[in-house]
PDB file of C-alpha atoms in Angstrom:
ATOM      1  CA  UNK A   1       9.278  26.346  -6.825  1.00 74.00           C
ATOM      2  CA  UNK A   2      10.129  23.110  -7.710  1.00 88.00           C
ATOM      3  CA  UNK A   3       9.003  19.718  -6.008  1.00 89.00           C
ATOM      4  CA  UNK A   4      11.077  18.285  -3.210  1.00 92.00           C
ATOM      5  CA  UNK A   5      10.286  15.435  -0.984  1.00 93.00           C
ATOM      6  CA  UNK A   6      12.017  13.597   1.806  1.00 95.00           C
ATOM      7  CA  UNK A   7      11.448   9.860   2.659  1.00 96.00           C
ATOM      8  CA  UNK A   8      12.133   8.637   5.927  1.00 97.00           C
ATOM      9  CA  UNK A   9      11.817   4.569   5.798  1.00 97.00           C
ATOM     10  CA  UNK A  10      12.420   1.884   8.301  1.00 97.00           C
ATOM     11  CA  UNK A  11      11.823  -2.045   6.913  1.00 97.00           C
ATOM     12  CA  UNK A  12      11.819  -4.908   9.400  1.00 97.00           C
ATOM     13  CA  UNK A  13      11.354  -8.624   9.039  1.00 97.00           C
ATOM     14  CA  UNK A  14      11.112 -12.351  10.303  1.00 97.00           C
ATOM     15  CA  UNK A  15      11.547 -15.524   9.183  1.00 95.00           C
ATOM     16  CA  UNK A  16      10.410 -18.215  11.776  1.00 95.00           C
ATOM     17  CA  UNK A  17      10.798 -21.701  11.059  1.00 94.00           C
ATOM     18  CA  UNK A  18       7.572 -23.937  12.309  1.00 93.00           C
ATOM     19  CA  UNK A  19       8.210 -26.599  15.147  1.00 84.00           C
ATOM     20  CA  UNK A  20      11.208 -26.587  14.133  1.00 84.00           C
ATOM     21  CA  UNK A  21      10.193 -27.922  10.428  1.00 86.00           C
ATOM     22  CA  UNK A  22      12.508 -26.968   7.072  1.00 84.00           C
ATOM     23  CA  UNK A  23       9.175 -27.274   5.288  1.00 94.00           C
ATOM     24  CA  UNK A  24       7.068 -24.824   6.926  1.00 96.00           C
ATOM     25  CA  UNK A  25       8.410 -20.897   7.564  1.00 96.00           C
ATOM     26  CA  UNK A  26       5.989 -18.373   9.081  1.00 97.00           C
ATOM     27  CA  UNK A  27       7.744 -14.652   7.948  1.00 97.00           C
ATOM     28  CA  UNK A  28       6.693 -11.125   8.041  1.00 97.00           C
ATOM     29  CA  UNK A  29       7.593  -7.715   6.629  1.00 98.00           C
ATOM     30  CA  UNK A  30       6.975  -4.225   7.966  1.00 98.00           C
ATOM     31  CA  UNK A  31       7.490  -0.528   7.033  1.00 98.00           C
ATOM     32  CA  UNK A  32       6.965   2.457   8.815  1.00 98.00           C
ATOM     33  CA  UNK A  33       7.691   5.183   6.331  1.00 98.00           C
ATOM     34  CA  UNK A  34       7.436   9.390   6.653  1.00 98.00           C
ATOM     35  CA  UNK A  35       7.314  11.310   3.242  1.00 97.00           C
ATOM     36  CA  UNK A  36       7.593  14.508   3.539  1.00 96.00           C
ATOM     37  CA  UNK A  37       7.072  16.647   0.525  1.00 94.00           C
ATOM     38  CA  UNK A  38       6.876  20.994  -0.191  1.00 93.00           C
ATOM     39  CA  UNK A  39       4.178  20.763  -2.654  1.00 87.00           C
ATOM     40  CA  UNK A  40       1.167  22.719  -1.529  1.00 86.00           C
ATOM     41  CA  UNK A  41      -2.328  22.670  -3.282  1.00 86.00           C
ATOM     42  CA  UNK A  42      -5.051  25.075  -3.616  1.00 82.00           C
ATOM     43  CA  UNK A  43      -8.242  24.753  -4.454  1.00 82.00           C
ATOM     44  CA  UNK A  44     -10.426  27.399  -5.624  1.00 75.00           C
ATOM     45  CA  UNK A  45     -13.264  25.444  -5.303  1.00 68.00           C
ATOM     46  CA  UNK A  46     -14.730  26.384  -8.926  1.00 67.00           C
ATOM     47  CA  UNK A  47     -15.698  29.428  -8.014  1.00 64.00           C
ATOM     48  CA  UNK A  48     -15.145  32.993  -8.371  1.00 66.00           C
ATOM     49  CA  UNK A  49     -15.415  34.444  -5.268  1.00 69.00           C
ATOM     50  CA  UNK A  50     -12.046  33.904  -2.542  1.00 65.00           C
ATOM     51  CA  UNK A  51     -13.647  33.000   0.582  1.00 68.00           C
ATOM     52  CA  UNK A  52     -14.312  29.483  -0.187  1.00 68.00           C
ATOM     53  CA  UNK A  53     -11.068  28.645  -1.079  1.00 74.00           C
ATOM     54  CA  UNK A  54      -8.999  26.308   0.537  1.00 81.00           C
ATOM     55  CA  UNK A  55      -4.894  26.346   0.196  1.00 83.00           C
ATOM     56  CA  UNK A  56      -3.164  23.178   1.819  1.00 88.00           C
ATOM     57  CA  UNK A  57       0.583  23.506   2.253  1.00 89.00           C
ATOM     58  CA  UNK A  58       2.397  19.979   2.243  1.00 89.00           C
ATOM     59  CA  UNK A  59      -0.322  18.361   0.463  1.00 89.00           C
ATOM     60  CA  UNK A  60       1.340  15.311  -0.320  1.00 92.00           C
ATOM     61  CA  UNK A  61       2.855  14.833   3.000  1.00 95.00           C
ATOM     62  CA  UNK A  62       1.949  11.586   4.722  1.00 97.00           C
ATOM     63  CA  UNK A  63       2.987   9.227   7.604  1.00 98.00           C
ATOM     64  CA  UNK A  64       2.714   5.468   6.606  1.00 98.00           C
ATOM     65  CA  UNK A  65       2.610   1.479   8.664  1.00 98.00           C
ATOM     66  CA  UNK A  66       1.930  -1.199   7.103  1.00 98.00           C
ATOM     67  CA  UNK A  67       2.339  -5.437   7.941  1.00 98.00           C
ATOM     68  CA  UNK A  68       2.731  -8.356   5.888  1.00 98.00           C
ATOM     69  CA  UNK A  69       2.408 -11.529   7.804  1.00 98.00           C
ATOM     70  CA  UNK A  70       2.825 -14.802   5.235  1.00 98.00           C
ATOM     71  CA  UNK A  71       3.247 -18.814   5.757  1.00 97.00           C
ATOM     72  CA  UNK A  72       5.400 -20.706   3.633  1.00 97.00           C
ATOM     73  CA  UNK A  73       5.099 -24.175   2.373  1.00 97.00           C
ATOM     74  CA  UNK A  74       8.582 -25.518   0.796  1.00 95.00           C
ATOM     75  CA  UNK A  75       8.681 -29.391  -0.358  1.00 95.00           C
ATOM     76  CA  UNK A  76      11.290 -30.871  -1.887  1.00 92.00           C
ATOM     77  CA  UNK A  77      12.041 -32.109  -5.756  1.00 90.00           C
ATOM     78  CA  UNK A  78      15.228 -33.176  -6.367  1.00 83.00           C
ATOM     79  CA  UNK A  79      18.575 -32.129  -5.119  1.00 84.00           C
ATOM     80  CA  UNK A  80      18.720 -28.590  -4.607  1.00 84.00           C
ATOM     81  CA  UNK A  81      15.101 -27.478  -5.741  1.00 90.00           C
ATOM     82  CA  UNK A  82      11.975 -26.844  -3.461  1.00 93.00           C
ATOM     83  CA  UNK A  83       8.638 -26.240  -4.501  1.00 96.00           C
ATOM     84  CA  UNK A  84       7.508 -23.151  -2.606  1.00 96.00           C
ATOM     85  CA  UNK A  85       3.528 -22.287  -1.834  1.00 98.00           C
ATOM     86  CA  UNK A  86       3.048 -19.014   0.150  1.00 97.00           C
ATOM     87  CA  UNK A  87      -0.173 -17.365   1.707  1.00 98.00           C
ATOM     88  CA  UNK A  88      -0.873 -14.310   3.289  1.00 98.00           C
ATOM     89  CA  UNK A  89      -2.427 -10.688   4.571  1.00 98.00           C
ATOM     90  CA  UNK A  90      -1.350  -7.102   4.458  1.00 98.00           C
ATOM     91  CA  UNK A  91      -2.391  -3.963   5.732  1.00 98.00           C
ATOM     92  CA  UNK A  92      -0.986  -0.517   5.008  1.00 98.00           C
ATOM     93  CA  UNK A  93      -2.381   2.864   6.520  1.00 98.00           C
ATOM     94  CA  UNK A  94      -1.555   6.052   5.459  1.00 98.00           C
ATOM     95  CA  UNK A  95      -2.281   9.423   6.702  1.00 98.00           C
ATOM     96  CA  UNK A  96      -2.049  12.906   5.213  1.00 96.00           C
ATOM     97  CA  UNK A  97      -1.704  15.275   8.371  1.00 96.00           C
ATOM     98  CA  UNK A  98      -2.511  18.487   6.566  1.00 91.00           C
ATOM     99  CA  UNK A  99      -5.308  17.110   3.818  1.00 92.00           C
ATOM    100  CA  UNK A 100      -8.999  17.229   4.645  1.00 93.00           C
ATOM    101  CA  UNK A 101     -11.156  14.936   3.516  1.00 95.00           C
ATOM    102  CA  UNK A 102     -13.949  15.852   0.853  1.00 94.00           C
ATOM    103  CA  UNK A 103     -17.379  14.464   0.559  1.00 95.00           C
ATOM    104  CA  UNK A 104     -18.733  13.280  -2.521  1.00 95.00           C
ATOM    105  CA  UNK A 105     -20.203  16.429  -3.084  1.00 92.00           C
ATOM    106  CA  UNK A 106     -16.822  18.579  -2.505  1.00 89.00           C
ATOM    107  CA  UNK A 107     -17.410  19.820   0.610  1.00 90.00           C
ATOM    108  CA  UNK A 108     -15.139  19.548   3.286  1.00 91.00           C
ATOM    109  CA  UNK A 109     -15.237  17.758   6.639  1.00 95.00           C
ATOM    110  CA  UNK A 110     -12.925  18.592   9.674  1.00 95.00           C
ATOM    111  CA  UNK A 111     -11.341  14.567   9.091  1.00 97.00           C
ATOM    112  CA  UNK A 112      -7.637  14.477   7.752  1.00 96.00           C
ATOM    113  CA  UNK A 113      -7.642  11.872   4.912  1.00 96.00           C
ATOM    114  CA  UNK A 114      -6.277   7.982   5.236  1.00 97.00           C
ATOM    115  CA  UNK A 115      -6.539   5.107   3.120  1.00 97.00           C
ATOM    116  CA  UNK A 116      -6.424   1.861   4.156  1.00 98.00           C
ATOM    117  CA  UNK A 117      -5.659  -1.282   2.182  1.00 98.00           C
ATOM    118  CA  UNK A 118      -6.166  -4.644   3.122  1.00 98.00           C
ATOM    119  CA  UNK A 119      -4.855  -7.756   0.543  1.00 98.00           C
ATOM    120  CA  UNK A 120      -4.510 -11.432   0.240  1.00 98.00           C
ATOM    121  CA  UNK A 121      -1.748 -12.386  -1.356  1.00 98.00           C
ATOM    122  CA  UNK A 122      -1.562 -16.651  -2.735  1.00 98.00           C
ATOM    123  CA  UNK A 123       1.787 -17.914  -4.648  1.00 98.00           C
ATOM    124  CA  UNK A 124       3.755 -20.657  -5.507  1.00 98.00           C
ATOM    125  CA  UNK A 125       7.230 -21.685  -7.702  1.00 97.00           C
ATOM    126  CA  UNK A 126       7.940 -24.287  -9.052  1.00 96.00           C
ATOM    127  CA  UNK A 127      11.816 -25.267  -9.470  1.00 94.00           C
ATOM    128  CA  UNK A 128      11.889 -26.015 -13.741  1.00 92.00           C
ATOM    129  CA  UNK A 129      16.270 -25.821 -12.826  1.00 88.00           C
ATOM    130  CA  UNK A 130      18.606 -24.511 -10.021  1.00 81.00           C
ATOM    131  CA  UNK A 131      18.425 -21.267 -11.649  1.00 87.00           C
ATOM    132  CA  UNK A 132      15.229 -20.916 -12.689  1.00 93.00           C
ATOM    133  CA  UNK A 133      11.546 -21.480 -11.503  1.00 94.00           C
ATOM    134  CA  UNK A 134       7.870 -21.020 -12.882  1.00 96.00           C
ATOM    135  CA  UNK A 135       6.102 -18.502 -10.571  1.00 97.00           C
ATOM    136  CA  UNK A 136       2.015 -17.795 -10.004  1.00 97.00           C
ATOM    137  CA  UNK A 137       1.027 -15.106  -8.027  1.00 96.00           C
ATOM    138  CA  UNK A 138      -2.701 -13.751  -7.223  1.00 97.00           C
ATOM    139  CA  UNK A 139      -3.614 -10.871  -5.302  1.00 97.00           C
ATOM    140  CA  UNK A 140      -6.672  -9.162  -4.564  1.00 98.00           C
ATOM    141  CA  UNK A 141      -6.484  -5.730  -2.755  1.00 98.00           C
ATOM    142  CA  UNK A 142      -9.061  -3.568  -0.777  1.00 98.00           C
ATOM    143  CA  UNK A 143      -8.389   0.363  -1.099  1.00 97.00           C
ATOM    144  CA  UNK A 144     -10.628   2.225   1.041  1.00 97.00           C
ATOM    145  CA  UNK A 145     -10.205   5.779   2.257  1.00 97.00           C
ATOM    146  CA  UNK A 146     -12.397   8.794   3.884  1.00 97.00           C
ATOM    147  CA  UNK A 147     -11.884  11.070   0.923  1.00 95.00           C
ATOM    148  CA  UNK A 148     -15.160  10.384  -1.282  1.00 96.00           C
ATOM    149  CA  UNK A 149     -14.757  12.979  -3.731  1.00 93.00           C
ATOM    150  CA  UNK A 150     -13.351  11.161  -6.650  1.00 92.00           C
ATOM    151  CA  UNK A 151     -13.747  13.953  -9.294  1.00 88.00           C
ATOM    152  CA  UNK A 152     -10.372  13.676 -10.658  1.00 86.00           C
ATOM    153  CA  UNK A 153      -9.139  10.556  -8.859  1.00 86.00           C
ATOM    154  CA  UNK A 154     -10.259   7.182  -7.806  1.00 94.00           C
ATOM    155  CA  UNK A 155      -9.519   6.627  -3.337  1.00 94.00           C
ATOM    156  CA  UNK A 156     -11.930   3.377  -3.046  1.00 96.00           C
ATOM    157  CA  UNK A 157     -11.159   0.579  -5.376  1.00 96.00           C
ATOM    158  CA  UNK A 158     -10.306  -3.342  -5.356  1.00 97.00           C
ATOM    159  CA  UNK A 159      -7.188  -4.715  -7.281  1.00 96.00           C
ATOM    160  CA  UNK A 160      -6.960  -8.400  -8.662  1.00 96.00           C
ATOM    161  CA  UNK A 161      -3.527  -9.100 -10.174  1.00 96.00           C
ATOM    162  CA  UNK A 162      -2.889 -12.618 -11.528  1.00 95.00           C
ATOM    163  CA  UNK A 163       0.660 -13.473 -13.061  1.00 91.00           C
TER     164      UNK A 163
END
């Protein structure tokens, strides 16, 4: 049958000025997201005989949080144009309710799988006119999760984006 998943999403944020300051803004950003999705896996384990096989149904279902708390610097050039520098952390976790988590080996433990990523996130812009600004961005990202069998795909890994 064919693929078919369902995303449930809520996004939430905040934008606090500091002491009352134009110049400094302390904001966040949130999700709390459910995907549900029909397509199953099963895994015959490589092997010929049925009794080790294992046949998840919902495989890539998942229930997701995650929090982005930042700090913004703004300082003024000119009429109309700010210089922006931003800093900050996020965090996602998501969980698959009906996957088990492999070892490195294969094997199965009695965990469901997560994966957790933690970043820090640096930026600025630079106002070149009203309309448009030069922007720098670097990111570094932690992926870690509690499946280690990484036969076919990669679940621990860093990120480092600079644009």
């Amino acid at each position: 049958s064919k693929r078919n998943d369902y995303v449930l999403a809520n996004d939430m944020g905040f934008d606090i000025p500091i002491l009352g300051s134009d110049n400094w803004v302390l904001s966040g950003d949130g999700n709390l997201t459910y995907n549900h999705s029909n397509l199953d896996f099963y895994d015959s384990r490589g092997t010929l005989i049925l009794n080790d096989d294992l046949y998840t149904k919902d495989y890539y279902t998942f229930f997701s949080v995650s929090a982005y708390p930042y700090i913004t610097y703004y300082h003024p050039i000119g009429k109309d144009k700010k210089f922006a520098l931003r800093g900050g952390y996020s965090f996602l976790y998501r969980h698959y309710p009906g996957r088990l988590a492999q070892e490195a080996n294969g094997a199965y433990t009695d965990s469901k799988e997560h994966d957790m990523e933690h970043a820090v996130h640096l930026s600025s812009s630079y106002p070149i006119t009203r309309e448009l600004s030069w922007v720098t961005y670097f990111d570094y990202a932690r992926v870690k999760s509690n499946q280690k069998y990484e036969q076919f795909y990669t679940y621990t890994y860093n990120i480092y984006q600079i644009q």
